[in-house]
Short mmCIF file of C-alpha atoms and ligand atoms in Angstrom, two decimals:
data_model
loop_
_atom_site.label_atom_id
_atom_site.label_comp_id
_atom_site.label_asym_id
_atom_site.label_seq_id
_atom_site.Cartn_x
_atom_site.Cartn_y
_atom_site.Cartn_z
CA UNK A 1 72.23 83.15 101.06
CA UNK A 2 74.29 82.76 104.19
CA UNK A 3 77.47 85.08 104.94
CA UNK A 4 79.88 82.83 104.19
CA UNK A 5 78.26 82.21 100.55
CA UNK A 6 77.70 85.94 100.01
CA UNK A 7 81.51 85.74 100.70
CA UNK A 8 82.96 83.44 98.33
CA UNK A 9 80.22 84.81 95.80
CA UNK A 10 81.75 88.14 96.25
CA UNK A 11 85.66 86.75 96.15
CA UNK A 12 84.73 85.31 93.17
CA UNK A 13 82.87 88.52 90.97
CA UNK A 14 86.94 90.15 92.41
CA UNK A 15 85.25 91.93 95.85
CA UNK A 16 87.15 92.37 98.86
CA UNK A 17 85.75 90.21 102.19
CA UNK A 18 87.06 91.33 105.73
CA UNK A 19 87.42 87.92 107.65
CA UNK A 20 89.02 87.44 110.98
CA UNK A 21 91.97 85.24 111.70
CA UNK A 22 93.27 84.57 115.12
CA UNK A 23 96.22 87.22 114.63
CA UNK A 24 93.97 90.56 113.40
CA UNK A 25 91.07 90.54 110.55
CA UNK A 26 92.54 90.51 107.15
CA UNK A 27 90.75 92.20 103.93
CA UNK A 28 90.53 89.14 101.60
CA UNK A 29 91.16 89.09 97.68
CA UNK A 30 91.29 86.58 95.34
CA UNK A 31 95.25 86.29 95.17
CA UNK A 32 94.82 85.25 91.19
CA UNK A 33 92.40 88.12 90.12
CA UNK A 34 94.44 91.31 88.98
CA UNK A 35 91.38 93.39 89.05
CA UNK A 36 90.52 92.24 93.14
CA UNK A 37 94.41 92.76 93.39
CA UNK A 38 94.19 96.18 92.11
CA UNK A 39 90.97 97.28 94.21
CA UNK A 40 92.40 95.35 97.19
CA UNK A 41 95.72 98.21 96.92
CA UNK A 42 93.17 100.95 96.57
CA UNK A 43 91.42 100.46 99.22
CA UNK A 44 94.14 99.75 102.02
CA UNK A 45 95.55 102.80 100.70
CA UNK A 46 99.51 100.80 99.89
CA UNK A 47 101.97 101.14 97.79
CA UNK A 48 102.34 98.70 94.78
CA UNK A 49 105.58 97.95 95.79
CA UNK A 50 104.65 96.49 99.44
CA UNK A 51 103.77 92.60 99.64
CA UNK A 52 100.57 91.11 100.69
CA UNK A 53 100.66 87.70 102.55
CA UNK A 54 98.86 85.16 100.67
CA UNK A 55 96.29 83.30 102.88
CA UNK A 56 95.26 79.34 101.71
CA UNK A 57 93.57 76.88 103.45
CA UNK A 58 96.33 73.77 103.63
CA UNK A 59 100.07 72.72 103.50
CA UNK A 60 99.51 71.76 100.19
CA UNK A 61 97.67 74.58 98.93
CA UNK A 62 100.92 76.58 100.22
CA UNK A 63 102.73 74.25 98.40
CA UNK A 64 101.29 75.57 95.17
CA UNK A 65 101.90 78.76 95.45
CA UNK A 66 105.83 78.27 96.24
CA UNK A 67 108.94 77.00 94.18
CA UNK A 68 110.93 74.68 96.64
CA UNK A 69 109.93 74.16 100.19
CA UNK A 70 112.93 73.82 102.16
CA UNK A 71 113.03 71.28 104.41
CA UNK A 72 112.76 74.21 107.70
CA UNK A 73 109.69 75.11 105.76
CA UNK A 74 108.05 71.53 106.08
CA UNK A 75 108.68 71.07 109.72
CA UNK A 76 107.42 74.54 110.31
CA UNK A 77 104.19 74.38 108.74
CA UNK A 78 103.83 70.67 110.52
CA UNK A 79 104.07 72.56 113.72
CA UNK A 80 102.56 75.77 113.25
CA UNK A 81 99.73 75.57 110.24
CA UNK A 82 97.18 76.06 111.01
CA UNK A 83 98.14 79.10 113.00
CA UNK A 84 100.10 82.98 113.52
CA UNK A 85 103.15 81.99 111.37
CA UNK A 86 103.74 83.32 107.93
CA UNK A 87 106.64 81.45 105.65
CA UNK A 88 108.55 83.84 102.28
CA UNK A 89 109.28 81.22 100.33
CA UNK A 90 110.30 81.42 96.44
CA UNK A 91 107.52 82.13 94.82
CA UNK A 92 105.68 79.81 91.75
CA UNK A 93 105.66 81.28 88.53
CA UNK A 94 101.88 81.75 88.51
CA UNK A 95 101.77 84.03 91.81
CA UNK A 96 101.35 87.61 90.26
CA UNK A 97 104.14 90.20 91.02
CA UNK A 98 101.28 92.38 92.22
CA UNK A 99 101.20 90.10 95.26
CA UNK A 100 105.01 89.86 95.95
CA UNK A 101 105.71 93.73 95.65
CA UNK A 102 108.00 92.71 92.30
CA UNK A 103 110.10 90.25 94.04
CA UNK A 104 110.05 86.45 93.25
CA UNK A 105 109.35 85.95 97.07
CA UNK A 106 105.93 85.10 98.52
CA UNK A 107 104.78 85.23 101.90
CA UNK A 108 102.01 82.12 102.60
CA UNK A 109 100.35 80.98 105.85
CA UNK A 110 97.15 79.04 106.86
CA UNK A 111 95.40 80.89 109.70
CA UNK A 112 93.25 78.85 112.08
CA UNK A 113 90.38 80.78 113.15
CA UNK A 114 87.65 78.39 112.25
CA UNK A 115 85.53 81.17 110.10
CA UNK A 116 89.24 81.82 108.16
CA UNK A 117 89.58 78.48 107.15
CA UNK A 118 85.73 77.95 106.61
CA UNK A 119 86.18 80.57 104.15
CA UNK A 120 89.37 79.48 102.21
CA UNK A 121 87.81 76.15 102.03
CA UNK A 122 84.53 76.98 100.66
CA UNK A 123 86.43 79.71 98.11
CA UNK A 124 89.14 76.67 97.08
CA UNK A 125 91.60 79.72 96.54
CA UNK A 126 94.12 81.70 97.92
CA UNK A 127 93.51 84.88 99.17
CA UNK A 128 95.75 87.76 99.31
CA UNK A 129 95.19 89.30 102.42
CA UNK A 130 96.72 92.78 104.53
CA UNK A 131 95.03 93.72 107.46
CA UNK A 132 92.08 95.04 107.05
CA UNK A 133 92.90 98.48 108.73
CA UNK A 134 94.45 101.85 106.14
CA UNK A 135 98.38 101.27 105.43
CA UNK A 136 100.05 102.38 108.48
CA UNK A 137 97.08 102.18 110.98
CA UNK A 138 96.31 100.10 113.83
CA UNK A 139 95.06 96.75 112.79
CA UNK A 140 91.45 95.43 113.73
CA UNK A 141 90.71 93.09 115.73
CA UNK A 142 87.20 93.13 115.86
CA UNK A 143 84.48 93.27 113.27
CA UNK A 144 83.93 96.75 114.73
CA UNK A 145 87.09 98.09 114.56
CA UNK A 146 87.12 96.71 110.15
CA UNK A 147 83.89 98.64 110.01
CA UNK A 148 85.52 101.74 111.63
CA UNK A 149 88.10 101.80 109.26
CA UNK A 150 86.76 100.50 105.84
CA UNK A 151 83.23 100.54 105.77
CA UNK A 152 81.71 101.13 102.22
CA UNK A 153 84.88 99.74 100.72
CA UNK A 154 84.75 96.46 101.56
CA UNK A 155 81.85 94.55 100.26
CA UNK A 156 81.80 92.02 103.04
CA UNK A 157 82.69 91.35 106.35
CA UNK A 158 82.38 88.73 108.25
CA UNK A 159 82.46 88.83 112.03
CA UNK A 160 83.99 85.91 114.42
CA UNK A 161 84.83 87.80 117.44
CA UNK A 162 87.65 89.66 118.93
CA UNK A 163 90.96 87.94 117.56
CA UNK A 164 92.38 85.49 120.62
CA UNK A 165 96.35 86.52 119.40
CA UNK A 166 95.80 90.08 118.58
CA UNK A 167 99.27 90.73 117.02
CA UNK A 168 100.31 89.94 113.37
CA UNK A 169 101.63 86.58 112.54
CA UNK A 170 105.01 86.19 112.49
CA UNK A 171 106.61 86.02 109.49
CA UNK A 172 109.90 84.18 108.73
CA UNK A 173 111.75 84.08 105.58
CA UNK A 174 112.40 79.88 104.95
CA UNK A 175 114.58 80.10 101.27
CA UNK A 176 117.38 79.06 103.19
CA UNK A 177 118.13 76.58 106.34
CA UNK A 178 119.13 79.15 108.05
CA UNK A 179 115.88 80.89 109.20
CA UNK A 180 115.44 84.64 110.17
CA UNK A 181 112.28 86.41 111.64
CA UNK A 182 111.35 89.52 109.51
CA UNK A 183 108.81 90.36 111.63
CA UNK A 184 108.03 89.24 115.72
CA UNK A 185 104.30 88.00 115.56
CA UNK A 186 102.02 85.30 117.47
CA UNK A 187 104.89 82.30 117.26
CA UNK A 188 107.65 82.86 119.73
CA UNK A 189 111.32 83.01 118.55
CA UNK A 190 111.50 80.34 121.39
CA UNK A 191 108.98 78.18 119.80
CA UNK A 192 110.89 78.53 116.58
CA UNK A 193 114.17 77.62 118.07
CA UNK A 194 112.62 74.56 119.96
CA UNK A 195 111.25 73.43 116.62
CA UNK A 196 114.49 73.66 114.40
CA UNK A 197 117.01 73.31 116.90
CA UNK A 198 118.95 76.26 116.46
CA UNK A 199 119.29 79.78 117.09
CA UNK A 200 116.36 81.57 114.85
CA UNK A 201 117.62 85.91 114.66
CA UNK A 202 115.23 88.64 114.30
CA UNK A 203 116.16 90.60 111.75
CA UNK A 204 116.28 94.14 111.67
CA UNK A 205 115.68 94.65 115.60
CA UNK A 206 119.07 96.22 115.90
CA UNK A 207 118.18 99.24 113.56
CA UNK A 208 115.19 99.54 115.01
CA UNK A 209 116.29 100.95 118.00
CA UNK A 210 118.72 103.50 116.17
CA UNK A 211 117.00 106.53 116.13
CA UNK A 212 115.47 107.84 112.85
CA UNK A 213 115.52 104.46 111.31
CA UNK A 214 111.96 103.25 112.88
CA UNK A 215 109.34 103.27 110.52
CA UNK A 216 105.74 104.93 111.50
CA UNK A 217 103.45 101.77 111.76
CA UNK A 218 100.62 100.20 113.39
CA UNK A 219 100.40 103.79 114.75
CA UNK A 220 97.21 105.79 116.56
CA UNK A 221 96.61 109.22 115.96
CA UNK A 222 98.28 109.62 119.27
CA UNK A 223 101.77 109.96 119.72
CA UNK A 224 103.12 106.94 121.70
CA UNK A 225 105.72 107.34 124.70
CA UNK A 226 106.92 103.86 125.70
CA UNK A 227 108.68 103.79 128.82
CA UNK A 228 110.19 101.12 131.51
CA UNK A 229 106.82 100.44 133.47
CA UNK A 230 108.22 101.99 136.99
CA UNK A 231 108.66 105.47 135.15
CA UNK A 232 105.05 105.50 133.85
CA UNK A 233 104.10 107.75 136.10
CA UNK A 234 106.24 110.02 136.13
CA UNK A 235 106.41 110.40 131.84
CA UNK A 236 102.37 110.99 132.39
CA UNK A 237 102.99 113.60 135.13
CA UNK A 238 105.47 114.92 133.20
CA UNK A 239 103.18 114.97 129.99
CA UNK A 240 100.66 116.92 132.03
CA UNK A 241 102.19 119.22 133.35
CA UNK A 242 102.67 120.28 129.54
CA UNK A 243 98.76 120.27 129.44
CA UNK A 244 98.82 117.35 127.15
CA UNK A 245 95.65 115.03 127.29
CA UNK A 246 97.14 111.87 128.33
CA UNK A 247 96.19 108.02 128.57
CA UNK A 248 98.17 105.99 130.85
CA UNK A 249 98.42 102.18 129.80
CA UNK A 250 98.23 99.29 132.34
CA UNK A 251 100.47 96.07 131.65
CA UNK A 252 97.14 94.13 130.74
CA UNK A 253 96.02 97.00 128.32
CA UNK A 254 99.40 95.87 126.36
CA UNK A 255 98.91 92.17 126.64
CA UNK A 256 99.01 90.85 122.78
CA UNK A 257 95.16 90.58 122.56
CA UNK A 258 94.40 94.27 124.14
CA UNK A 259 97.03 96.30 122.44
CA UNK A 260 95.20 97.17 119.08
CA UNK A 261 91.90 97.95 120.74
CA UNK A 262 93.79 100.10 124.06
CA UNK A 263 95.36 102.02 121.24
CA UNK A 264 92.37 102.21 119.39
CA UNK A 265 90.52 103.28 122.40
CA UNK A 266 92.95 105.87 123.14
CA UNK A 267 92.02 107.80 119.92
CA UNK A 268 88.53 107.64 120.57
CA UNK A 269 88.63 108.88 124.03
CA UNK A 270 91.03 112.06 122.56
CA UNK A 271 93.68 111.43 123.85
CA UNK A 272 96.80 113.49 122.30
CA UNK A 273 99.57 110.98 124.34
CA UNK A 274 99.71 107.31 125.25
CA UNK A 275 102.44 106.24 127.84
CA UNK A 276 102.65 102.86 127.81
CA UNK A 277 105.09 100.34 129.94
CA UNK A 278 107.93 98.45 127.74
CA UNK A 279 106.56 94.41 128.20
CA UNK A 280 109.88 92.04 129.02
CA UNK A 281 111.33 90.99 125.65
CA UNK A 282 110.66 87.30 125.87
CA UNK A 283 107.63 85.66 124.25
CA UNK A 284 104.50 87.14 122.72
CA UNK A 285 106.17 89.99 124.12
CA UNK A 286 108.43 90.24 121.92
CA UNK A 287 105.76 91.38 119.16
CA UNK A 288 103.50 93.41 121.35
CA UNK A 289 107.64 95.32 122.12
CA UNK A 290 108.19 95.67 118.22
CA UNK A 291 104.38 97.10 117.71
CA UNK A 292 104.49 99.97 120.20
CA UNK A 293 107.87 100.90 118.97
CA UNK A 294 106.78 101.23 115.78
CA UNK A 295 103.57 102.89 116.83
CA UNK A 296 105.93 105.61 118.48
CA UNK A 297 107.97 106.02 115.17
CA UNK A 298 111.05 107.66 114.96
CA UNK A 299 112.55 110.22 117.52
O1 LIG B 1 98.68 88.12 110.98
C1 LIG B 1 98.89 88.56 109.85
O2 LIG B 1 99.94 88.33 109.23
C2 LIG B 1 97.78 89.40 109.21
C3 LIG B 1 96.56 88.49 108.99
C4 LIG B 1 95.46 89.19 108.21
O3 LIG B 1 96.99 87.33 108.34
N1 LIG B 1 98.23 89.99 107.98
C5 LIG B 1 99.10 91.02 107.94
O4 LIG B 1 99.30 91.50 106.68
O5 LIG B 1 99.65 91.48 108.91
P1 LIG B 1 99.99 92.89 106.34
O6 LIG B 1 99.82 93.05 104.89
O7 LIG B 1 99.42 93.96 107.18
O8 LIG B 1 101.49 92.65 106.65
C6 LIG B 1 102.18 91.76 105.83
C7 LIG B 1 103.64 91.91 105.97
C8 LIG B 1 104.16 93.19 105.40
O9 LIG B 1 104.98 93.83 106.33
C9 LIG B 1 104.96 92.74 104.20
O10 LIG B 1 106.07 93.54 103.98
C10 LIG B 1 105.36 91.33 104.56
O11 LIG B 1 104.25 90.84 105.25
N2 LIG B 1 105.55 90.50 103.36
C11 LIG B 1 104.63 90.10 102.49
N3 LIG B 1 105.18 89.41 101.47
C12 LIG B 1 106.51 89.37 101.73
C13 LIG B 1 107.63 88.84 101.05
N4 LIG B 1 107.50 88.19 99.89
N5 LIG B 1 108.85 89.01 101.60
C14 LIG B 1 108.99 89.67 102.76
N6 LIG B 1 107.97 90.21 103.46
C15 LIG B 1 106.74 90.08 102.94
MG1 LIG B 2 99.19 95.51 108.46
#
């Protein structure tokens, strides 16, 4: 049997498949099986209460699992499916409140890494998917970095490569015609804005930045110092001086498709801080921006 039919064989008996998509590999479950629901929670190690997007294979198949697609919605996934956006739309009655968290929103999108949609095409479901990293960790983005993580809990994983976006997708919340960005991720705000022809806010980017407020996310086992990239050296010095192991990271190491695995590396070389340089707010850089603040959590 080839991987990708020991895949949908396992989605199918409710086991949990690690597949890359271009954003970060997700850990796959079959989005209408309670028992692969519950296992799926389990394993990432999440609160009931905390969504899951819901991965499918087409427009239409998105269709299904929503109640009303606004008319943003349809030009949207036109643009962007397959690819790193994610659409909250009302949800259909069928989609289980152990996807939505308890709320009577779902999140939907149609990645396009070619093994992604091999898989939701050959499984002919959707697949409620968080990365496949623990709840709170860095997400993968390589087959190595899944294995790191989750091996023995997932029963599958399938490897395409390092992930070309590295960030998470972005996810907008469609229920009305006015638009807002819940989370930055691998479609530009600008791309958005083109696209509908207004302005398109990120929500929530204003209390990020007041202390205490940020959540601890996406976060190494380091702690994270993110500074304007002309004092880097002298927050490492500084850091030293303390005797703290550091690891200084270069503006490549934080381009979307390094962060995860500079971060990741970090760890593994022992380092106790990262100082990384602040990217310019504009673009994929937006995301990579809202990552390592989150990875340095509150102060
Ligand atoms: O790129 C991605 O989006 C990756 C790949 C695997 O597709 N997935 C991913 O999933 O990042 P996860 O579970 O790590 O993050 C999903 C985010 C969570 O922050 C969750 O709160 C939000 O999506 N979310 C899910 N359903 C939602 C809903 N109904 N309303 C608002 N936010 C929702
Ligand atoms: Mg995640």
């Amino acid at each position: 049997m080839d991987d990708l039919s020991e895949a949908v064989d396992c989605l199918r008996r409710a086991g949990l498949v690690a597949f890359p998509t271009e954003t970060v590999y997700g850990l796959g479950a079959d989005a209408r099986l309670d028992a692969a629901l519950e296992r799926l929670y389990r394993v990432k190690g999440r609160p009931g209460s905390h969504p899951v997007i819901v991965h499918v294979g087409s427009v239409e198949a998105a269709k299904a699992c929503s109640e009303g697609f606004s008319t943003a919605a349809e030009r949207l996934a036109g643009r962007f499916w397959p690819g790193p956006l994610t659409l909250v739309v009302r949800k259909a009655a069928w989609v289980s409140e152990r996807v939505t968290g308890g709320q009577d929103s779902v999140a939907v999108r149609v990645p396009s890494h070619p093994l992604a949609l091999n898989l939701l095409r050959a499984f002919g479901g959707p697949l409620a998917a968080p990365s496949a990293n623990r709840f709170g960790r860095v997400s993968p983005t390589t087959a190595d970095h899944v294995r790191a993580d989750l091996d023995g809990d997932v029963d599958v994983i399938l490897d395409g490569g390092p992930c070309s976006v590295g960030v998470e997708s972005t996810i907008l919340d469609v229920r009305t015609e006015s638009p807002v960005i819940l989370r930055p991720g691998g479609v530009t705000q600008e791309e958005l804005e083109a696209v509908l022809g207004q302005p398109v806010p990120v929500q929530g980017t204003e209390s990020l930045r007041v202390s205490g407020s940020l959540p601890s996310h996406y976060a190494p086992r380091a702690r994270v110092d993110v500074v304007p990239e002309k004092d880097v050296e002298a927050a490492a010095a500084a850091q030293r001086a303390r005797g703290a192991r550091v690891k200084v990271l270069t503006a490549v190491d934080v381009e979307a498709h390094n962060l995860y695995a500079s971060l990741r590396r970090a760890d593994e070389e022992g380092a106790a801080v990262v100082v990384a340089p602040l990217p310019a707010e504009e673009g994929l850089g937006r995301a990579v921006v809202d990552r390592l603040r989150r990875a340095a959590g509150p102060r």
